[in-house]
């Protein structure tokens, strides 16, 4: 990219909520600013208000070199309309050299702008929002994008097959993480005491929002597998970190199956405390079947933990086709129970599962920020040339 180019980056939010798309978008912005320090950026945040943004903008912050627009103060029923108008009007006035949409729902606006002023645009595709698309305008917007970057081969394949998009137009830009945040530690004594657990107990952990639309994460399956697991590991304990409207249903399942002693719903845990929870467990398990990628897998691996995921979605990429974690059929309850038992009994066939420092090194080399930034640079260099 030549000097002084102007890039628009459209993001649902960066600060008001924390999720996979928000984390990815933050790293995307960081990588762009590092790769192209002489370029100017206009960042449009649909759901962040200035009070969300301002505390992060300090005198030494790179955001000071970037113009940020937040639409979060607009009442929700009008926000989409206002945000669309904002994107259109600012782009027509500023004529950016490139638009990058961090969510594909913004692609129709970029498509309209391409028709009006010829601006090229890149669309980021994450997961479930990229599957089974029915909106004709969104379909056309994706087909006319200059480049689509999917976070996993699974999402890429879904797009290409369902939307009849040429594979040459869809690249893969895996998620990344900050290895300085996630590190290997002993099991935290304060958490063992808080939850009445023994250091020798085998603990399974899942980190997920607890909402009905995300039951595909697989926490129901692990709850169902607990009676089987207890036959060989009687004092096994399952901890779920996360909050949401599905909590009451899970409590009912736990009570109906007399699992109160074996399951903890830890609720919302602040980011700064989450590393302790990863280090509390012996196995991070999320046997999902519709996960676009799963940053939580990387976080757990960076803490040196054994990880289990489903073999039907983006977890295949996150666990490198089984090289750095166990992949199972998320619909096969017996398989889930068998593999978890093997892992926790130190009988799993893959020795890397029991080498915390090596696991951490491998996941950093494959998914660390430097790798993410280089991968992004390769796509943008080729695209812009």
XYZ file of C-alpha atoms in Angstrom:
385
model
C 0.000 0.000 0.000
C 1.359 3.423 -0.935
C 1.694 6.245 1.553
C -1.214 8.385 2.722
C -3.948 6.039 1.583
C -7.269 6.299 3.394
C -8.880 3.131 4.732
C -12.389 2.736 6.130
C -12.902 -0.004 8.698
C -16.504 -0.809 9.610
C -16.976 -2.742 12.876
C -20.065 -3.722 14.934
C -18.309 -2.716 18.178
C -14.890 -2.755 19.801
C -15.493 -1.699 23.389
C -19.100 -2.042 24.583
C -19.148 -5.855 24.401
C -16.575 -8.653 24.201
C -16.918 -11.497 21.736
C -15.068 -13.230 18.941
C -15.852 -10.607 16.300
C -14.854 -7.767 18.634
C -11.545 -9.437 19.518
C -10.789 -10.175 15.866
C -11.651 -6.594 14.864
C -9.352 -5.150 17.510
C -6.423 -7.201 16.255
C -7.338 -6.328 12.654
C -7.147 -2.607 13.429
C -3.874 -3.063 15.325
C -2.339 -4.974 12.416
C -3.469 -2.409 9.843
C -2.054 0.494 11.847
C 1.243 -1.356 12.285
C 1.525 -2.391 8.638
C 0.553 0.986 7.195
C 1.582 3.710 9.673
C 1.464 6.415 6.991
C -2.132 5.663 6.032
C -5.147 7.340 7.579
C -8.045 5.377 9.029
C -11.699 6.110 9.610
C -13.225 3.627 12.041
C -17.008 3.296 12.172
C -18.457 1.503 15.230
C -22.152 0.715 15.062
C -22.832 -0.041 18.724
C -20.113 1.887 20.587
C -20.836 5.340 21.991
C -18.201 7.960 22.809
C -18.291 7.011 26.491
C -17.214 3.487 25.394
C -14.455 4.833 23.158
C -13.052 7.788 25.110
C -11.492 5.866 28.063
C -9.378 3.872 25.578
C -8.068 6.972 23.802
C -5.044 8.056 25.855
C -2.282 10.528 24.905
C -0.023 7.694 23.724
C -2.794 5.740 21.997
C -2.586 4.894 18.296
C -6.294 5.722 18.115
C -5.329 9.403 18.184
C -4.054 8.987 14.616
C -7.408 7.565 13.617
C -10.825 9.163 13.248
C -13.438 7.148 15.145
C -17.197 7.409 14.656
C -19.535 5.779 17.180
C -23.278 5.350 16.597
C -24.058 3.748 19.940
C -26.006 6.729 21.288
C -28.644 6.404 18.567
C -31.771 4.549 19.788
C -31.648 0.920 18.681
C -34.698 1.045 16.328
C -33.027 3.852 14.335
C -29.385 2.821 14.709
C -29.082 0.619 11.622
C -30.622 3.315 9.430
C -28.391 6.023 10.926
C -25.263 3.868 10.679
C -25.994 3.055 7.022
C -26.458 6.737 6.244
C -23.249 7.568 8.125
C -21.243 4.985 6.163
C -22.635 6.183 2.838
C -22.268 9.911 3.470
C -18.764 9.752 4.967
C -17.471 7.454 2.233
C -18.867 9.665 -0.524
C -17.279 12.712 1.137
C -13.933 11.060 1.990
C -13.586 8.684 -0.982
C -11.534 6.025 0.818
C -9.085 3.900 -1.139
C -10.328 0.744 0.541
C -13.247 -0.327 2.724
C -12.907 -3.304 5.064
C -16.145 -4.510 6.656
C -15.534 -6.554 9.808
C -19.039 -8.028 9.535
C -20.638 -9.181 6.315
C -23.984 -7.522 7.148
C -22.322 -4.211 6.242
C -21.367 -5.480 2.780
C -24.475 -4.124 0.964
C -23.448 -0.545 1.840
C -19.957 -1.209 0.469
C -21.505 -2.696 -2.675
C -23.632 0.431 -3.189
C -20.562 2.630 -2.718
C -18.628 0.571 -5.243
C -21.399 1.295 -7.751
C -21.443 5.012 -6.901
C -17.762 5.944 -6.423
C -15.898 2.750 -7.356
C -14.423 2.038 -3.915
C -13.008 -1.449 -3.529
C -14.059 -3.447 -0.493
C -13.036 -6.475 1.543
C -15.520 -8.442 3.643
C -14.622 -10.423 6.778
C -16.712 -13.592 7.290
C -16.690 -15.139 10.742
C -19.153 -17.952 11.275
C -22.852 -18.551 11.574
C -23.768 -15.211 9.980
C -22.063 -16.399 6.779
C -24.144 -19.562 6.392
C -27.563 -20.021 4.780
C -27.733 -16.428 3.536
C -31.109 -15.663 1.945
C -31.003 -11.871 1.456
C -30.589 -11.235 -2.312
C -28.756 -7.921 -1.818
C -26.326 -9.485 0.653
C -25.693 -12.367 -1.751
C -24.924 -9.907 -4.560
C -22.735 -7.833 -2.241
C -20.596 -10.838 -1.398
C -20.334 -11.934 -5.011
C -19.132 -8.444 -5.990
C -16.649 -8.007 -3.146
C -13.042 -7.600 -4.240
C -11.954 -10.057 -1.551
C -13.580 -12.054 1.250
C -11.482 -13.157 4.214
C -12.973 -16.041 6.213
C -11.664 -16.886 9.674
C -11.583 -20.625 8.894
C -11.626 -23.048 6.003
C -15.021 -24.233 7.238
C -16.562 -20.762 6.866
C -14.790 -20.342 3.519
C -16.192 -23.619 2.208
C -19.697 -22.748 3.387
C -19.566 -19.426 1.542
C -18.166 -20.846 -1.665
C -20.636 -23.716 -1.792
C -23.773 -21.877 -0.753
C -23.204 -18.535 -2.502
C -21.461 -19.860 -5.614
C -18.426 -17.665 -4.998
C -15.132 -18.491 -6.677
C -12.659 -19.989 -4.160
C -10.024 -17.652 -5.604
C -11.964 -14.707 -4.171
C -12.157 -16.118 -0.625
C -9.022 -16.290 1.520
C -8.535 -17.530 5.080
C -7.376 -15.177 7.831
C -7.370 -17.143 11.079
C -8.100 -15.511 14.408
C -5.234 -14.495 16.663
C -4.651 -13.795 20.356
C -2.294 -12.019 22.754
C 0.075 -14.583 24.325
C 1.035 -12.082 27.043
C -2.507 -12.268 28.434
C -2.735 -16.065 28.499
C -0.001 -17.923 30.330
C 0.696 -21.190 32.126
C 0.174 -21.070 35.898
C -0.516 -23.470 38.742
C -4.110 -24.169 39.635
C -5.174 -20.977 41.476
C -5.611 -21.691 45.181
C -8.202 -18.932 45.581
C -10.458 -20.520 42.962
C -10.069 -23.997 44.421
C -11.138 -22.582 47.775
C -13.937 -20.486 46.268
C -15.557 -23.464 44.585
C -14.656 -26.106 47.169
C -12.472 -28.106 44.801
C -9.403 -30.258 45.395
C -6.158 -29.673 43.449
C -6.311 -33.322 42.369
C -9.853 -33.155 41.023
C -10.227 -33.368 37.252
C -11.931 -30.203 36.034
C -13.473 -29.604 32.609
C -14.027 -26.006 31.499
C -16.191 -24.381 28.831
C -16.229 -20.630 28.161
C -19.318 -19.554 26.241
C -22.241 -17.189 26.227
C -25.265 -18.989 27.641
C -27.956 -18.176 25.108
C -30.315 -20.555 23.349
C -28.964 -19.623 19.928
C -25.510 -20.842 20.997
C -26.437 -24.254 22.388
C -24.410 -25.556 19.433
C -21.308 -24.789 21.549
C -21.817 -28.238 23.090
C -22.185 -27.574 26.818
C -25.417 -29.605 26.798
C -23.473 -32.572 25.465
C -20.897 -32.424 28.235
C -23.653 -32.200 30.849
C -25.209 -35.302 29.286
C -21.844 -37.080 29.315
C -21.147 -36.420 33.011
C -22.943 -39.542 34.327
C -20.834 -41.661 31.961
C -17.645 -39.823 32.934
C -18.340 -40.278 36.641
C -18.212 -44.054 36.229
C -14.438 -43.838 35.740
C -13.734 -40.402 37.311
C -16.161 -40.163 40.263
C -15.190 -36.678 41.476
C -14.998 -35.029 38.047
C -16.210 -31.417 37.969
C -17.561 -29.350 35.079
C -17.351 -25.550 35.117
C -19.072 -23.266 32.639
C -17.959 -19.626 32.461
C -20.394 -17.245 30.828
C -23.734 -15.552 31.309
C -26.972 -15.415 29.364
C -30.642 -16.272 29.172
C -29.956 -20.022 28.881
C -28.679 -20.234 32.464
C -32.080 -21.092 33.989
C -32.555 -23.983 31.573
C -29.118 -25.342 32.445
C -29.857 -25.074 36.176
C -33.002 -27.106 35.604
C -31.048 -29.815 33.748
C -28.450 -29.906 36.525
C -31.112 -30.274 39.213
C -33.130 -32.880 37.321
C -30.026 -35.028 36.927
C -28.685 -34.454 40.469
C -25.483 -32.898 39.150
C -25.321 -30.000 41.616
C -22.122 -31.344 43.215
C -20.443 -31.832 39.851
C -21.283 -28.672 37.904
C -20.547 -25.000 38.553
C -22.082 -22.182 36.535
C -19.505 -19.505 37.277
C -21.358 -16.749 35.440
C -19.640 -13.727 33.948
C -15.908 -13.535 34.626
C -13.955 -10.329 33.782
C -11.271 -10.685 31.128
C -8.493 -9.986 33.605
C -9.555 -13.016 35.701
C -10.237 -15.463 32.891
C -6.656 -16.748 32.661
C -7.007 -18.150 36.194
C -10.059 -20.135 35.112
C -8.222 -21.647 32.164
C -5.431 -22.664 34.531
C -7.932 -24.145 36.968
C -9.040 -26.784 34.467
C -7.427 -30.003 33.252
C -9.338 -29.959 29.970
C -10.965 -27.191 27.985
C -13.871 -28.739 26.096
C -16.260 -27.121 23.641
C -17.632 -29.806 21.295
C -19.385 -27.320 19.043
C -20.772 -27.925 15.587
C -21.364 -24.403 14.209
C -18.353 -22.466 15.488
C -16.729 -20.189 12.918
C -13.319 -20.627 14.557
C -13.232 -20.331 18.362
C -10.695 -17.932 19.913
C -11.258 -19.627 23.272
C -9.433 -22.704 21.967
C -6.326 -20.583 21.370
C -6.567 -18.976 24.796
C -6.778 -22.359 26.517
C -3.891 -23.760 24.468
C -1.763 -20.731 25.335
C -2.352 -21.675 28.984
C -0.956 -25.116 28.149
C -4.288 -26.900 28.498
C -5.539 -29.995 26.724
C -8.370 -28.966 24.387
C -11.312 -30.808 22.839
C -13.469 -29.476 20.005
C -15.942 -30.653 17.394
C -14.877 -31.993 14.006
C -17.727 -30.415 12.035
C -16.852 -26.704 12.121
C -14.074 -24.109 12.441
C -12.585 -25.864 15.462
C -10.841 -28.114 12.930
C -8.737 -25.089 11.916
C -8.206 -23.877 15.500
C -6.928 -27.316 16.529
C -4.937 -27.769 13.301
C -6.837 -30.854 12.124
C -6.185 -32.549 15.463
C -2.471 -31.724 15.667
C -2.837 -29.649 18.842
C -6.137 -30.896 20.263
C -8.736 -33.651 20.180
C -11.469 -33.488 17.537
C -14.636 -35.502 18.067
C -18.092 -35.906 16.547
C -20.142 -33.415 18.609
C -23.305 -35.458 18.059
C -21.793 -38.680 19.429
C -22.239 -38.657 23.198
C -20.356 -41.896 23.736
C -17.379 -40.653 21.738
C -17.312 -37.417 23.738
C -17.298 -39.358 27.014
C -14.688 -41.853 25.810
C -12.222 -39.234 24.562
C -12.630 -37.026 27.637
C -11.988 -40.044 29.858
C -8.868 -40.925 27.878
C -7.531 -37.371 28.066
C -8.134 -36.992 31.792
C -6.693 -40.458 32.465
C -3.511 -39.556 30.536
C -4.249 -42.274 27.983
C -4.895 -40.112 24.931
C -2.705 -41.165 22.028
C -1.298 -37.715 21.248
C 1.613 -36.934 23.650
C 1.530 -33.201 22.848
C -1.682 -33.030 24.917
C 0.458 -33.487 28.046
C 3.251 -31.034 27.169
C 1.975 -27.599 28.312
C 4.998 -25.535 27.275
C 5.158 -27.214 23.877
C 1.424 -26.685 23.335
C 1.857 -23.008 24.115
C 4.805 -22.652 21.734
C 2.970 -24.364 18.894
C -0.211 -22.294 19.205
C 1.816 -19.057 19.338
C 3.776 -20.014 16.229
C 0.628 -20.908 14.306
C -1.802 -18.235 15.516
C 0.229 -15.482 17.200
C -0.198 -11.849 16.194
C 2.942 -11.763 14.039
C 1.597 -14.633 11.949
C -1.811 -12.931 11.705
C -0.230 -9.651 10.620
C 1.949 -11.297 7.988
C -1.005 -13.225 6.614
C -3.056 -10.022 6.389
C -0.163 -8.229 4.702
C 0.104 -10.967 2.089
C -3.568 -10.622 1.196
C -3.557 -6.835 1.086
C -0.329 -6.607 -0.926
C -1.650 -8.993 -3.533
C -5.059 -7.363 -3.522
C -3.824 -3.795 -3.893
C -1.279 -4.685 -6.561
